[in-house]
């Protein structure tokens, strides 16, 4: 299919069955698309960053042990459905959309030279061409790559995670070589979405730096001109790829992994064309990883009273860390100078905020862990039915049960209910700051009780364990040069008041929630606004479209701090015990 025909086809897919809306040519609307682990979402925002309408559509996922896979074709169909529904709810006409941006999980997509899916599944299922971010098939490959001690590793916390792309590509390469022609491409999911929409395979500085070991600062030094359109990919370390056995990825000026790399929001190709006959095209910006889009959508959301003078803005942003809380939680902090922090990803040059170094902490299972804990409890089905009959979420119902228990048992505060239950939340390994993919989860204090109240306690202890993990990350970052004193939170879990209050109390910092709850969609839409040149830079767009909402402060009760300090020490001790037990068993099996 030719480039123009393909673009026409893409727009027809997205815009068919649009509601009949009388277009206002002067109206300025930006469309953001986000593909998460379980759904594709679309949101439309006005030029002040206000959400006009959004919608989501589920996507299929296959899980088989450590293997987790999806279909790019299924994902694209879900995006089209979400965009149509969002435009309908917002009553937005296609002509009013001035820019489009994509964000997605850091999943790995395999396609051939024509953009057709290439299976990554041992099952041979041709639909399954996406290795999902949480897939842990490449643990051994990551260990082998890390043993090479390449200089690029210092820019990802000292070691690659099995969730990053070089280990995953290494685990699949032999299958591809035997089953297919060598004419294929690896793409991060968000880059593939932009490619699918524009036929431009330029990769994002965000995805390549954060997941592929691309050296963004080398890219910047080579270009040496912020306004240059020369997007030659000059930050690849060819010796690294040769050393880990993936030298073929260097061929053709790195055509399989990215021969051109651009800053997020850079306009791609000719954009998304509405019809083959019309001249106006919708600009599409270079993409972001979903967590980084959340950072772009929220990090400038400081309350007006807390806004620093313009000359201090560059430092003020460095005291914040963004928690993007969904299936997993990502912790995003920026600094003016590069900070090398063991066990924490980065420093990544301009991977989120232009001209800042990004530090990225994370927990591989947070929302997914809470779902797992709840769904596998004997009282889960009964509670789910209660929640449905009352038309509230299961989290709301559990929070009310905890409030009632606190009152009935005369506890001084809700958190005190878990004095006998402690959770180490590393059920899917520890991403940071320990960077141990073999870490396991621990629940201390189980009994034979299967009541709703016991499930509520287990849920609370898990929330607290997740928050202690965030405290560990913040303390670790501050010990290595950061000066974080404020948290900003977005994502699905940020809508849970108990989750947010426990984080504020445990970390000891105020938490700012954004005015618009869909921060990842806003971050994606900001990319479209920048690509459409409605703002001079990504930084200016963030300042214009970010806005603060509620601020949650930590408890002033000294008993709350003393309580959480004690539980935090237990939390840290659970992992130390695990290491001791692991060593004992290794010796026994030696």
Coordinates of C-alpha atoms in Angstrom, one line a residue, residues 90-338:
X90 CA -17.1 14.9 23.5
X91 CA -19.1 15.9 20.4
X92 CA -15.9 16.7 18.5
X93 CA -15.8 16.8 14.7
X94 CA -12.7 15.5 12.9
X95 CA -11.9 18.9 11.6
X96 CA -11.5 20.3 15.1
X97 CA -8.7 17.9 16.0
X98 CA -5.5 19.8 15.5
X99 CA -2.9 17.3 16.7
X100 CA -2.5 13.6 17.8
X101 CA -0.1 11.9 20.1
X102 CA 0.4 8.3 21.2
X103 CA 1.6 6.7 24.4
X104 CA 1.8 3.0 25.3
X105 CA 3.4 0.5 27.5
X106 CA 7.1 -0.4 26.7
X107 CA 6.0 -3.6 25.0
X108 CA 8.0 -5.0 22.1
X109 CA 6.4 -5.3 18.6
X110 CA 7.8 -7.4 15.8
X111 CA 6.9 -6.5 12.2
X112 CA 8.3 -7.2 8.7
X113 CA 9.4 -4.6 6.2
X114 CA 5.8 -4.1 5.1
X115 CA 4.6 -3.6 8.6
X116 CA 2.9 -6.9 8.9
X117 CA 2.9 -8.8 12.2
X118 CA 5.7 -11.3 12.9
X119 CA 4.9 -13.8 15.6
X120 CA 6.9 -13.8 18.8
X121 CA 5.0 -16.7 20.3
X122 CA 6.4 -20.2 20.6
X123 CA 2.8 -21.3 19.9
X124 CA 3.3 -20.0 16.3
X125 CA 0.1 -18.0 16.6
X126 CA 0.6 -15.3 13.9
X127 CA -1.6 -12.8 15.8
X128 CA 0.8 -12.7 18.8
X129 CA 3.5 -10.3 17.6
X130 CA 3.8 -8.2 20.8
X131 CA 6.0 -9.2 23.9
X132 CA 4.2 -7.3 26.7
X133 CA 6.3 -5.2 29.0
X134 CA 5.7 -7.5 32.0
X135 CA 6.9 -10.6 30.1
X136 CA 9.8 -12.1 32.0
X137 CA 11.0 -14.7 29.5
X138 CA 14.4 -12.9 29.2
X139 CA 15.7 -13.1 32.8
X140 CA 18.7 -15.3 31.7
X141 CA 19.4 -13.1 28.7
X142 CA 19.4 -10.0 30.9
X143 CA 21.9 -11.7 33.3
X144 CA 24.1 -12.6 30.4
X145 CA 24.0 -9.1 28.9
X146 CA 24.7 -7.5 32.3
X147 CA 27.8 -9.8 32.7
X148 CA 29.3 -8.0 29.7
X149 CA 29.7 -4.8 31.8
X150 CA 29.2 -2.5 28.7
X151 CA 29.5 1.2 29.3
X152 CA 25.9 1.7 28.2
X153 CA 24.7 -0.1 31.3
X154 CA 25.7 2.8 33.6
X155 CA 22.9 4.8 32.0
X156 CA 20.2 2.3 33.1
X157 CA 21.1 1.9 36.8
X158 CA 24.0 -0.4 36.2
X159 CA 22.0 -3.4 34.8
X160 CA 19.4 -4.1 32.2
X161 CA 16.0 -5.4 33.4
X162 CA 14.4 -8.4 31.6
X163 CA 11.6 -5.9 30.9
X164 CA 13.9 -4.0 28.6
X165 CA 14.2 -4.6 24.9
X166 CA 17.7 -6.0 24.3
X167 CA 17.1 -9.1 26.5
X168 CA 13.7 -9.7 24.9
X169 CA 15.1 -9.3 21.4
X170 CA 17.9 -11.7 22.2
X171 CA 15.4 -14.3 23.5
X172 CA 13.5 -14.2 20.2
X173 CA 16.2 -13.7 17.6
X174 CA 17.0 -17.4 16.9
X175 CA 13.3 -18.1 16.3
X176 CA 13.1 -15.2 13.9
X177 CA 16.3 -16.3 12.0
X178 CA 15.0 -19.8 11.5
X179 CA 11.4 -19.1 10.7
X180 CA 11.6 -15.8 8.8
X181 CA 13.5 -13.6 6.5
X182 CA 16.0 -11.2 8.1
X183 CA 13.9 -8.4 6.8
X184 CA 12.1 -7.3 10.0
X185 CA 11.9 -4.5 12.6
X186 CA 11.7 -4.4 16.3
X187 CA 9.6 -1.4 17.6
X188 CA 8.4 -0.2 21.0
X189 CA 4.6 -0.3 21.0
X190 CA 4.3 3.5 21.1
X191 CA 6.7 3.9 18.2
X192 CA 4.7 1.3 16.3
X193 CA 1.5 3.2 16.8
X194 CA 3.1 6.4 15.4
X195 CA 4.4 4.3 12.5
X196 CA 1.0 2.7 11.8
X197 CA -0.6 6.1 11.8
X198 CA 2.0 8.0 9.6
X199 CA 4.2 5.4 7.8
X200 CA 7.2 7.2 9.4
X201 CA 9.4 4.8 11.3
X202 CA 11.3 7.5 13.2
X203 CA 11.7 6.4 16.8
X204 CA 11.2 8.3 20.0
X205 CA 14.1 9.5 22.1
X206 CA 12.0 8.3 25.1
X207 CA 11.7 4.7 24.0
X208 CA 15.2 4.3 22.6
X209 CA 16.9 5.8 25.6
X210 CA 14.9 4.2 28.3
X211 CA 14.4 0.7 26.8
X212 CA 17.1 0.2 24.1
X213 CA 20.3 1.7 25.6
X214 CA 20.4 4.6 23.1
X215 CA 22.6 7.4 24.5
X216 CA 20.4 10.5 24.2
X217 CA 23.2 12.8 25.3
X218 CA 25.4 11.6 22.5
X219 CA 22.5 12.3 20.1
X220 CA 22.2 15.8 21.4
X221 CA 26.0 16.4 21.2
X222 CA 26.1 15.2 17.6
X223 CA 23.1 17.3 16.4
X224 CA 24.5 20.3 18.3
X225 CA 21.4 22.3 17.2
X226 CA 18.1 22.1 19.1
X227 CA 16.1 23.2 16.0
X228 CA 17.8 20.8 13.6
X229 CA 15.6 18.4 11.6
X230 CA 18.6 16.0 11.3
X231 CA 17.3 13.1 13.3
X232 CA 20.1 10.6 12.4
X233 CA 20.4 8.0 15.2
X234 CA 23.9 8.6 16.4
X235 CA 23.5 7.4 20.0
X236 CA 23.8 3.7 19.4
X237 CA 26.8 1.9 20.8
X238 CA 27.6 -0.7 18.0
X239 CA 30.1 -2.5 20.2
X240 CA 27.4 -3.3 22.7
X241 CA 25.2 -5.0 20.1
X242 CA 28.1 -7.0 18.7
X243 CA 29.2 -8.0 22.2
X244 CA 25.7 -9.4 23.2
X245 CA 25.3 -11.3 19.9
X246 CA 22.9 -9.0 18.2
X247 CA 25.3 -7.4 15.7
X248 CA 22.7 -7.8 12.9
X249 CA 20.8 -5.0 14.5
X250 CA 23.6 -2.6 13.5
X251 CA 23.1 -3.3 9.8
X252 CA 21.5 -0.7 7.5
X253 CA 22.2 2.2 9.9
X254 CA 20.3 0.4 12.7
X255 CA 17.2 0.0 10.4
X256 CA 15.7 -2.8 12.5
X257 CA 15.7 -0.7 15.8
X258 CA 15.8 2.9 14.6
X259 CA 17.8 4.7 12.0
X260 CA 16.2 8.0 12.9
X261 CA 15.4 9.2 16.4
X262 CA 13.5 12.3 17.4
X263 CA 12.5 14.2 20.5
X264 CA 8.9 13.5 21.8
X265 CA 6.4 15.7 20.1
X266 CA 8.5 16.1 16.9
X267 CA 6.1 16.1 13.9
X268 CA 6.2 12.8 12.0
X269 CA 6.0 12.5 8.3
X270 CA 3.1 14.3 6.7
X271 CA 0.9 13.6 9.7
X272 CA -2.5 11.8 9.6
X273 CA -4.4 12.9 6.5
X274 CA -8.2 13.2 6.7
X275 CA -8.8 12.5 3.0
X276 CA -6.6 11.9 0.0
X277 CA -8.0 15.0 -1.7
X278 CA -7.8 17.5 1.1
X279 CA -4.6 19.4 1.9
X280 CA -5.0 19.6 5.7
X281 CA -3.3 16.9 7.7
X282 CA -3.5 16.2 11.4
X283 CA 0.0 16.5 12.8
X284 CA 1.2 13.4 14.8
X285 CA 4.0 13.9 17.4
X286 CA 6.8 11.4 18.2
X287 CA 5.5 9.2 21.0
X288 CA 6.2 8.5 24.7
X289 CA 6.1 5.5 26.9
X290 CA 2.8 5.6 28.9
X291 CA 4.5 6.3 32.2
X292 CA 6.5 9.1 30.7
X293 CA 3.4 10.6 29.1
X294 CA 1.9 10.6 32.6
X295 CA 4.9 12.6 33.8
X296 CA 4.5 15.1 30.9
X297 CA 0.8 15.3 31.8
X298 CA 1.3 16.1 35.5
X299 CA 4.8 17.2 36.5
X300 CA 4.0 20.9 36.1
X301 CA 0.8 20.6 38.1
X302 CA 2.0 22.7 41.0
X303 CA -0.7 24.7 42.9
X304 CA -0.5 28.4 42.0
X305 CA 0.5 29.3 45.6
X306 CA 3.5 27.0 45.3
X307 CA 4.7 28.1 41.9
X308 CA 8.2 29.5 42.1
X309 CA 9.3 32.6 40.3
X310 CA 10.2 32.1 36.7
X311 CA 13.9 32.1 37.3
X312 CA 13.5 29.3 39.8
X313 CA 11.3 27.1 37.7
X314 CA 14.2 25.0 36.4
X315 CA 15.1 23.9 39.9
X316 CA 11.6 23.7 41.3
X317 CA 10.6 20.8 39.0
X318 CA 13.6 18.9 40.3
X319 CA 12.1 18.6 43.8
X320 CA 9.1 16.5 42.5
X321 CA 8.6 12.9 41.7
X322 CA 5.7 11.6 39.6
X323 CA 4.0 8.4 40.6
X324 CA 2.2 6.9 37.6
X325 CA 0.1 4.3 39.3
X326 CA -1.5 1.6 37.2
X327 CA -0.8 -2.1 36.7
X328 CA 2.7 -1.2 37.8
X329 CA 4.0 2.0 39.3
X330 CA 6.7 4.2 37.7
X331 CA 8.5 6.8 39.7
X332 CA 9.7 9.7 37.5
X333 CA 12.1 12.4 38.8
X334 CA 14.3 14.9 36.8
X335 CA 17.5 16.7 37.5
X336 CA 19.7 19.3 35.8
X337 CA 22.8 17.1 36.2
X338 CA 23.1 13.4 35.5

